[in-house]
Amino acid sequence: SAVISQKPSRDICQRGTSLTIQCQVDSQVTMMFWYRQQPGQSLTLIATANQGSEATYESGFVIDKFPISRPNLTFSTLTVSNMSPEDSSIYLCSVDNSGGRATDTQYFGPGTRLTVL
Amino acid sequence: TQLLEQSPQFLSIQEGENLTVYCNSSSVFSSLQWYRQEPGEGPVLLVTVVTGGEVKKLKRLTFQFGDARKDSSLHITAAQTGDTGLYLCAGSQGGKLIFGQGTELSVKP
């Protein structure tokens, strides 16, 4: 499976500021996804990061709040904009099991733990 | 959005006991994954089940996919303290994963 890294691993931010989270994969993957995991909760899909086009957002998530970039098949960024304490969560990127074709199985990065004061 | 109901939400048992975690839905999934997550880490894939009725074993863990591909179970035999963690089921539909609420398992020595 692909090796996935995320930066930063954690951060503490002031409300009103923005944070960009990076996700790097050691091999080319078709699909990359961004999830949010609020404290004590399960994972909720934010959006699918599409290479070369705009991300596809799930209901309840908008581009202005969570802009996403995917410049190539190994890298993506998620920005959490104009943060409030309610944005305090773990943000996770995931990838499909690569090989140039979309599959059902996803592998996750280690996550970015964000605390907004 | 299809719901995936996972139960129990919390489970505290003694080392050596057996346990079963369930995931149920009214929807059909093309596959179902089970993950284990420890504090401060991302979910780690345990298994993917694809075929209705499929049973997979991973040491002391047994995973089953329902015949209709709407439900799944995870059975752990003779639990160990190292099994402690958050267990997540996730069903695949249209290339997206829908996660259950998670089961927080605590195995006490």
Short mmCIF file of N, CA and C in Angstrom, two decimals, chain A residues 1-116:
data_model
loop_
_atom_site.label_atom_id
_atom_site.label_comp_id
_atom_site.label_asym_id
_atom_site.label_seq_id
_atom_site.Cartn_x
_atom_site.Cartn_y
_atom_site.Cartn_z
N SER A 1 0.83 -1.20 0.00
CA SER A 1 0.00 0.00 0.00
C SER A 1 0.87 1.25 0.00
N ALA A 2 0.30 2.37 -0.41
CA ALA A 2 1.03 3.63 -0.48
C ALA A 2 1.40 4.14 0.91
N VAL A 3 2.51 4.85 0.97
CA VAL A 3 2.91 5.51 2.22
C VAL A 3 2.46 6.96 2.13
N ILE A 4 1.70 7.39 3.13
CA ILE A 4 1.07 8.71 3.11
C ILE A 4 1.60 9.53 4.29
N SER A 5 2.00 10.75 4.01
CA SER A 5 2.44 11.64 5.09
C SER A 5 1.61 12.91 5.06
N GLN A 6 1.46 13.52 6.21
CA GLN A 6 0.71 14.77 6.34
C GLN A 6 1.53 15.76 7.14
N LYS A 7 1.42 17.02 6.73
CA LYS A 7 2.05 18.11 7.47
C LYS A 7 1.07 19.23 7.65
N PRO A 8 1.00 19.89 8.79
CA PRO A 8 1.67 19.50 10.02
C PRO A 8 0.96 18.33 10.68
N SER A 9 1.60 17.72 11.67
CA SER A 9 0.94 16.64 12.39
C SER A 9 -0.07 17.20 13.39
N ARG A 10 0.22 18.39 13.88
CA ARG A 10 -0.72 19.07 14.77
C ARG A 10 -0.43 20.56 14.75
N ASP A 11 -1.44 21.35 15.11
CA ASP A 11 -1.25 22.79 15.19
C ASP A 11 -2.32 23.38 16.09
N ILE A 12 -1.95 24.48 16.71
CA ILE A 12 -2.88 25.26 17.51
C ILE A 12 -2.97 26.63 16.86
N CYS A 13 -4.18 27.03 16.50
CA CYS A 13 -4.36 28.25 15.72
C CYS A 13 -5.35 29.19 16.40
N GLN A 14 -5.25 30.44 16.05
CA GLN A 14 -6.18 31.44 16.55
C GLN A 14 -7.39 31.53 15.63
N ARG A 15 -8.53 31.81 16.21
CA ARG A 15 -9.74 31.95 15.39
C ARG A 15 -9.56 33.06 14.36
N GLY A 16 -10.16 32.85 13.20
CA GLY A 16 -10.07 33.84 12.13
C GLY A 16 -8.91 33.62 11.17
N THR A 17 -7.97 32.79 11.56
CA THR A 17 -6.83 32.50 10.69
C THR A 17 -7.13 31.29 9.82
N SER A 18 -6.21 30.96 8.92
CA SER A 18 -6.36 29.81 8.03
C SER A 18 -5.15 28.90 8.17
N LEU A 19 -5.35 27.63 7.94
CA LEU A 19 -4.27 26.64 8.00
C LEU A 19 -4.33 25.76 6.76
N THR A 20 -3.20 25.55 6.13
CA THR A 20 -3.13 24.64 4.99
C THR A 20 -2.43 23.36 5.40
N ILE A 21 -3.09 22.24 5.13
CA ILE A 21 -2.59 20.92 5.46
C ILE A 21 -2.13 20.24 4.18
N GLN A 22 -0.95 19.63 4.23
CA GLN A 22 -0.41 18.97 3.05
C GLN A 22 -0.50 17.46 3.19
N CYS A 23 -0.75 16.80 2.07
CA CYS A 23 -0.78 15.35 2.02
C CYS A 23 0.10 14.89 0.87
N GLN A 24 1.09 14.07 1.19
CA GLN A 24 2.05 13.59 0.20
C GLN A 24 2.02 12.07 0.16
N VAL A 25 1.95 11.51 -1.05
CA VAL A 25 1.93 10.06 -1.23
C VAL A 25 3.19 9.64 -1.97
N ASP A 26 3.69 8.45 -1.65
CA ASP A 26 4.96 8.03 -2.25
C ASP A 26 4.78 7.37 -3.61
N SER A 27 3.54 7.31 -4.11
CA SER A 27 3.29 6.76 -5.44
C SER A 27 2.07 7.45 -6.03
N GLN A 28 1.92 7.33 -7.33
CA GLN A 28 0.78 7.98 -7.98
C GLN A 28 -0.51 7.26 -7.62
N VAL A 29 -1.53 8.01 -7.30
CA VAL A 29 -2.83 7.44 -6.93
C VAL A 29 -3.91 8.13 -7.72
N THR A 30 -4.98 7.39 -8.00
CA THR A 30 -6.07 7.97 -8.76
C THR A 30 -6.89 8.92 -7.91
N MET A 31 -7.29 8.43 -6.76
CA MET A 31 -8.23 9.19 -5.93
C MET A 31 -7.56 9.61 -4.62
N MET A 32 -7.80 10.86 -4.24
CA MET A 32 -7.40 11.35 -2.93
C MET A 32 -8.62 11.98 -2.27
N PHE A 33 -8.73 11.77 -0.98
CA PHE A 33 -9.89 12.23 -0.24
C PHE A 33 -9.45 12.97 1.02
N TRP A 34 -10.32 13.88 1.46
CA TRP A 34 -10.10 14.57 2.74
C TRP A 34 -11.28 14.32 3.66
N TYR A 35 -10.96 13.94 4.92
CA TYR A 35 -11.96 13.64 5.92
C TYR A 35 -11.76 14.53 7.14
N ARG A 36 -12.82 14.68 7.89
CA ARG A 36 -12.74 15.33 9.20
C ARG A 36 -13.22 14.33 10.25
N GLN A 37 -12.52 14.31 11.37
CA GLN A 37 -12.91 13.46 12.50
C GLN A 37 -12.97 14.35 13.73
N GLN A 38 -14.17 14.72 14.12
CA GLN A 38 -14.34 15.56 15.29
C GLN A 38 -14.11 14.73 16.55
N PRO A 39 -13.80 15.40 17.66
CA PRO A 39 -13.45 14.68 18.89
C PRO A 39 -14.48 13.62 19.26
N GLY A 40 -14.01 12.40 19.44
CA GLY A 40 -14.88 11.30 19.83
C GLY A 40 -15.83 10.82 18.76
N GLN A 41 -15.62 11.26 17.53
CA GLN A 41 -16.55 10.91 16.45
C GLN A 41 -15.88 10.03 15.40
N SER A 42 -16.69 9.59 14.47
CA SER A 42 -16.18 8.82 13.33
C SER A 42 -15.73 9.79 12.23
N LEU A 43 -15.44 9.26 11.07
CA LEU A 43 -14.92 10.07 9.97
C LEU A 43 -16.05 10.54 9.07
N THR A 44 -15.94 11.80 8.63
CA THR A 44 -16.89 12.39 7.69
C THR A 44 -16.12 12.88 6.47
N LEU A 45 -16.55 12.48 5.30
CA LEU A 45 -15.88 12.89 4.07
C LEU A 45 -16.16 14.36 3.79
N ILE A 46 -15.09 15.13 3.59
CA ILE A 46 -15.22 16.54 3.23
C ILE A 46 -15.36 16.67 1.72
N ALA A 47 -14.38 16.08 1.01
CA ALA A 47 -14.36 16.23 -0.45
C ALA A 47 -13.42 15.22 -1.08
N THR A 48 -13.61 15.03 -2.36
CA THR A 48 -12.70 14.24 -3.19
C THR A 48 -11.82 15.21 -3.95
N ALA A 49 -10.52 15.05 -3.83
CA ALA A 49 -9.57 15.93 -4.50
C ALA A 49 -9.29 15.38 -5.88
N ASN A 50 -9.68 16.11 -6.91
CA ASN A 50 -9.54 15.65 -8.29
C ASN A 50 -8.31 16.30 -8.92
N GLN A 51 -7.49 15.49 -9.55
CA GLN A 51 -6.29 16.01 -10.18
C GLN A 51 -6.65 16.80 -11.42
N GLY A 52 -6.24 18.06 -11.44
CA GLY A 52 -6.45 18.90 -12.61
C GLY A 52 -7.82 19.54 -12.70
N SER A 53 -8.65 19.34 -11.71
CA SER A 53 -9.97 19.99 -11.72
C SER A 53 -10.41 20.29 -10.31
N GLU A 54 -11.53 20.97 -10.20
CA GLU A 54 -12.01 21.38 -8.88
C GLU A 54 -12.42 20.16 -8.05
N ALA A 55 -12.24 20.27 -6.76
CA ALA A 55 -12.62 19.19 -5.86
C ALA A 55 -14.13 19.01 -5.84
N THR A 56 -14.56 17.82 -5.49
CA THR A 56 -15.99 17.51 -5.36
C THR A 56 -16.34 17.47 -3.88
N TYR A 57 -17.18 18.40 -3.43
CA TYR A 57 -17.49 18.54 -2.02
C TYR A 57 -18.76 17.79 -1.64
N GLU A 58 -18.74 17.27 -0.41
CA GLU A 58 -19.92 16.61 0.13
C GLU A 58 -20.87 17.65 0.71
N SER A 59 -22.09 17.21 0.94
CA SER A 59 -23.10 18.09 1.51
C SER A 59 -22.62 18.64 2.86
N GLY A 60 -22.75 19.95 3.02
CA GLY A 60 -22.34 20.58 4.26
C GLY A 60 -20.94 21.15 4.24
N PHE A 61 -20.22 20.92 3.16
CA PHE A 61 -18.85 21.44 3.02
C PHE A 61 -18.76 22.26 1.74
N VAL A 62 -18.12 23.43 1.83
CA VAL A 62 -18.05 24.33 0.68
C VAL A 62 -16.61 24.73 0.40
N ILE A 63 -16.39 25.11 -0.85
CA ILE A 63 -15.04 25.42 -1.30
C ILE A 63 -14.47 26.64 -0.60
N ASP A 64 -15.30 27.61 -0.28
CA ASP A 64 -14.80 28.83 0.36
C ASP A 64 -14.22 28.52 1.74
N LYS A 65 -14.78 27.56 2.42
CA LYS A 65 -14.33 27.20 3.76
C LYS A 65 -13.17 26.20 3.71
N PHE A 66 -13.23 25.28 2.76
CA PHE A 66 -12.23 24.21 2.67
C PHE A 66 -11.65 24.12 1.25
N PRO A 67 -10.93 25.13 0.80
CA PRO A 67 -10.34 25.04 -0.53
C PRO A 67 -9.32 23.91 -0.60
N ILE A 68 -9.33 23.20 -1.72
CA ILE A 68 -8.48 22.02 -1.91
C ILE A 68 -7.72 22.18 -3.21
N SER A 69 -6.45 21.80 -3.17
CA SER A 69 -5.67 21.74 -4.40
C SER A 69 -5.19 20.31 -4.62
N ARG A 70 -5.01 19.95 -5.89
CA ARG A 70 -4.44 18.65 -6.26
C ARG A 70 -3.66 18.85 -7.55
N PRO A 71 -2.45 19.36 -7.43
CA PRO A 71 -1.68 19.69 -8.63
C PRO A 71 -1.14 18.48 -9.39
N ASN A 72 -1.01 17.34 -8.72
CA ASN A 72 -0.51 16.15 -9.41
C ASN A 72 -1.06 14.90 -8.71
N LEU A 73 -0.58 13.74 -9.13
CA LEU A 73 -1.15 12.48 -8.65
C LEU A 73 -0.56 12.01 -7.32
N THR A 74 0.32 12.81 -6.72
CA THR A 74 0.93 12.40 -5.45
C THR A 74 0.76 13.43 -4.33
N PHE A 75 0.08 14.53 -4.57
CA PHE A 75 0.05 15.62 -3.60
C PHE A 75 -1.28 16.33 -3.60
N SER A 76 -1.72 16.73 -2.39
CA SER A 76 -2.93 17.52 -2.27
C SER A 76 -2.82 18.39 -1.03
N THR A 77 -3.53 19.50 -1.03
CA THR A 77 -3.63 20.34 0.16
C THR A 77 -5.07 20.62 0.48
N LEU A 78 -5.34 20.76 1.77
CA LEU A 78 -6.64 21.20 2.28
C LEU A 78 -6.39 22.42 3.14
N THR A 79 -7.12 23.50 2.87
CA THR A 79 -7.03 24.69 3.70
C THR A 79 -8.30 24.81 4.52
N VAL A 80 -8.13 25.04 5.80
CA VAL A 80 -9.27 25.34 6.67
C VAL A 80 -9.25 26.85 6.86
N SER A 81 -10.25 27.53 6.31
CA SER A 81 -10.25 28.99 6.25
C SER A 81 -11.06 29.62 7.36
N ASN A 82 -10.64 30.82 7.76
CA ASN A 82 -11.39 31.60 8.75
C ASN A 82 -11.87 30.70 9.90
N MET A 83 -10.90 30.12 10.56
CA MET A 83 -11.20 29.08 11.54
C MET A 83 -11.94 29.57 12.77
N SER A 84 -12.76 28.69 13.30
CA SER A 84 -13.43 28.91 14.58
C SER A 84 -13.18 27.69 15.45
N PRO A 85 -13.46 27.77 16.75
CA PRO A 85 -13.24 26.61 17.63
C PRO A 85 -13.95 25.34 17.15
N GLU A 86 -15.08 25.51 16.44
CA GLU A 86 -15.82 24.36 15.94
C GLU A 86 -15.05 23.58 14.87
N ASP A 87 -14.01 24.18 14.32
CA ASP A 87 -13.18 23.50 13.33
C ASP A 87 -12.11 22.61 13.98
N SER A 88 -12.04 22.62 15.29
CA SER A 88 -11.07 21.77 15.98
C SER A 88 -11.42 20.31 15.72
N SER A 89 -10.52 19.63 15.05
CA SER A 89 -10.78 18.25 14.62
C SER A 89 -9.45 17.62 14.21
N ILE A 90 -9.54 16.34 13.87
CA ILE A 90 -8.45 15.70 13.15
C ILE A 90 -8.84 15.70 11.68
N TYR A 91 -7.91 16.15 10.84
CA TYR A 91 -8.15 16.15 9.40
C TYR A 91 -7.26 15.07 8.78
N LEU A 92 -7.88 14.21 7.99
CA LEU A 92 -7.20 13.04 7.45
C LEU A 92 -7.29 13.03 5.93
N CYS A 93 -6.19 12.73 5.29
CA CYS A 93 -6.28 12.46 3.86
C CYS A 93 -6.20 10.95 3.64
N SER A 94 -6.80 10.51 2.57
CA SER A 94 -6.72 9.09 2.22
C SER A 94 -6.56 8.95 0.71
N VAL A 95 -6.11 7.77 0.31
CA VAL A 95 -5.94 7.50 -1.11
C VAL A 95 -6.51 6.13 -1.41
N ASP A 96 -6.86 5.92 -2.67
CA ASP A 96 -7.24 4.56 -3.05
C ASP A 96 -5.97 3.75 -3.21
N ASN A 97 -6.08 2.48 -3.53
CA ASN A 97 -4.87 1.66 -3.51
C ASN A 97 -4.09 1.71 -4.79
N SER A 98 -4.21 2.85 -5.46
CA SER A 98 -3.35 3.26 -6.58
C SER A 98 -3.40 2.27 -7.73
N GLY A 99 -2.41 2.30 -8.55
CA GLY A 99 -2.38 1.46 -9.72
C GLY A 99 -3.06 2.08 -10.91
N GLY A 100 -3.49 3.35 -10.77
CA GLY A 100 -4.08 4.03 -11.92
C GLY A 100 -5.55 3.75 -12.12
N ARG A 101 -6.14 2.98 -11.23
CA ARG A 101 -7.57 2.74 -11.35
C ARG A 101 -8.22 2.94 -10.00
N ALA A 102 -9.43 3.43 -10.01
CA ALA A 102 -10.14 3.66 -8.74
C ALA A 102 -10.62 2.33 -8.17
N THR A 103 -10.41 2.17 -6.88
CA THR A 103 -10.89 0.95 -6.21
C THR A 103 -11.60 1.37 -4.94
N ASP A 104 -12.16 0.40 -4.24
CA ASP A 104 -12.93 0.71 -3.05
C ASP A 104 -12.06 0.93 -1.82
N THR A 105 -10.90 0.33 -1.78
CA THR A 105 -10.12 0.35 -0.55
C THR A 105 -9.33 1.64 -0.43
N GLN A 106 -9.40 2.26 0.74
CA GLN A 106 -8.67 3.49 0.99
C GLN A 106 -7.66 3.30 2.12
N TYR A 107 -6.55 3.99 1.98
CA TYR A 107 -5.50 4.01 2.99
C TYR A 107 -5.35 5.43 3.49
N PHE A 108 -5.14 5.55 4.81
CA PHE A 108 -5.18 6.87 5.44
C PHE A 108 -3.81 7.35 5.87
N GLY A 109 -3.66 8.67 5.82
CA GLY A 109 -2.50 9.30 6.40
C GLY A 109 -2.63 9.33 7.92
N PRO A 110 -1.60 9.84 8.60
CA PRO A 110 -1.60 9.85 10.06
C PRO A 110 -2.49 10.92 10.68
N GLY A 111 -2.97 11.85 9.86
CA GLY A 111 -3.87 12.88 10.37
C GLY A 111 -3.16 14.14 10.84
N THR A 112 -3.91 15.23 10.85
CA THR A 112 -3.46 16.52 11.38
C THR A 112 -4.43 16.93 12.46
N ARG A 113 -3.93 17.04 13.67
CA ARG A 113 -4.78 17.41 14.81
C ARG A 113 -4.79 18.92 14.94
N LEU A 114 -5.93 19.53 14.70
CA LEU A 114 -6.07 20.98 14.72
C LEU A 114 -6.87 21.42 15.93
N THR A 115 -6.31 22.37 16.67
CA THR A 115 -7.02 23.00 17.78
C THR A 115 -7.13 24.48 17.49
N VAL A 116 -8.35 24.99 17.54
CA VAL A 116 -8.59 26.41 17.28
C VAL A 116 -9.02 27.08 18.58
#
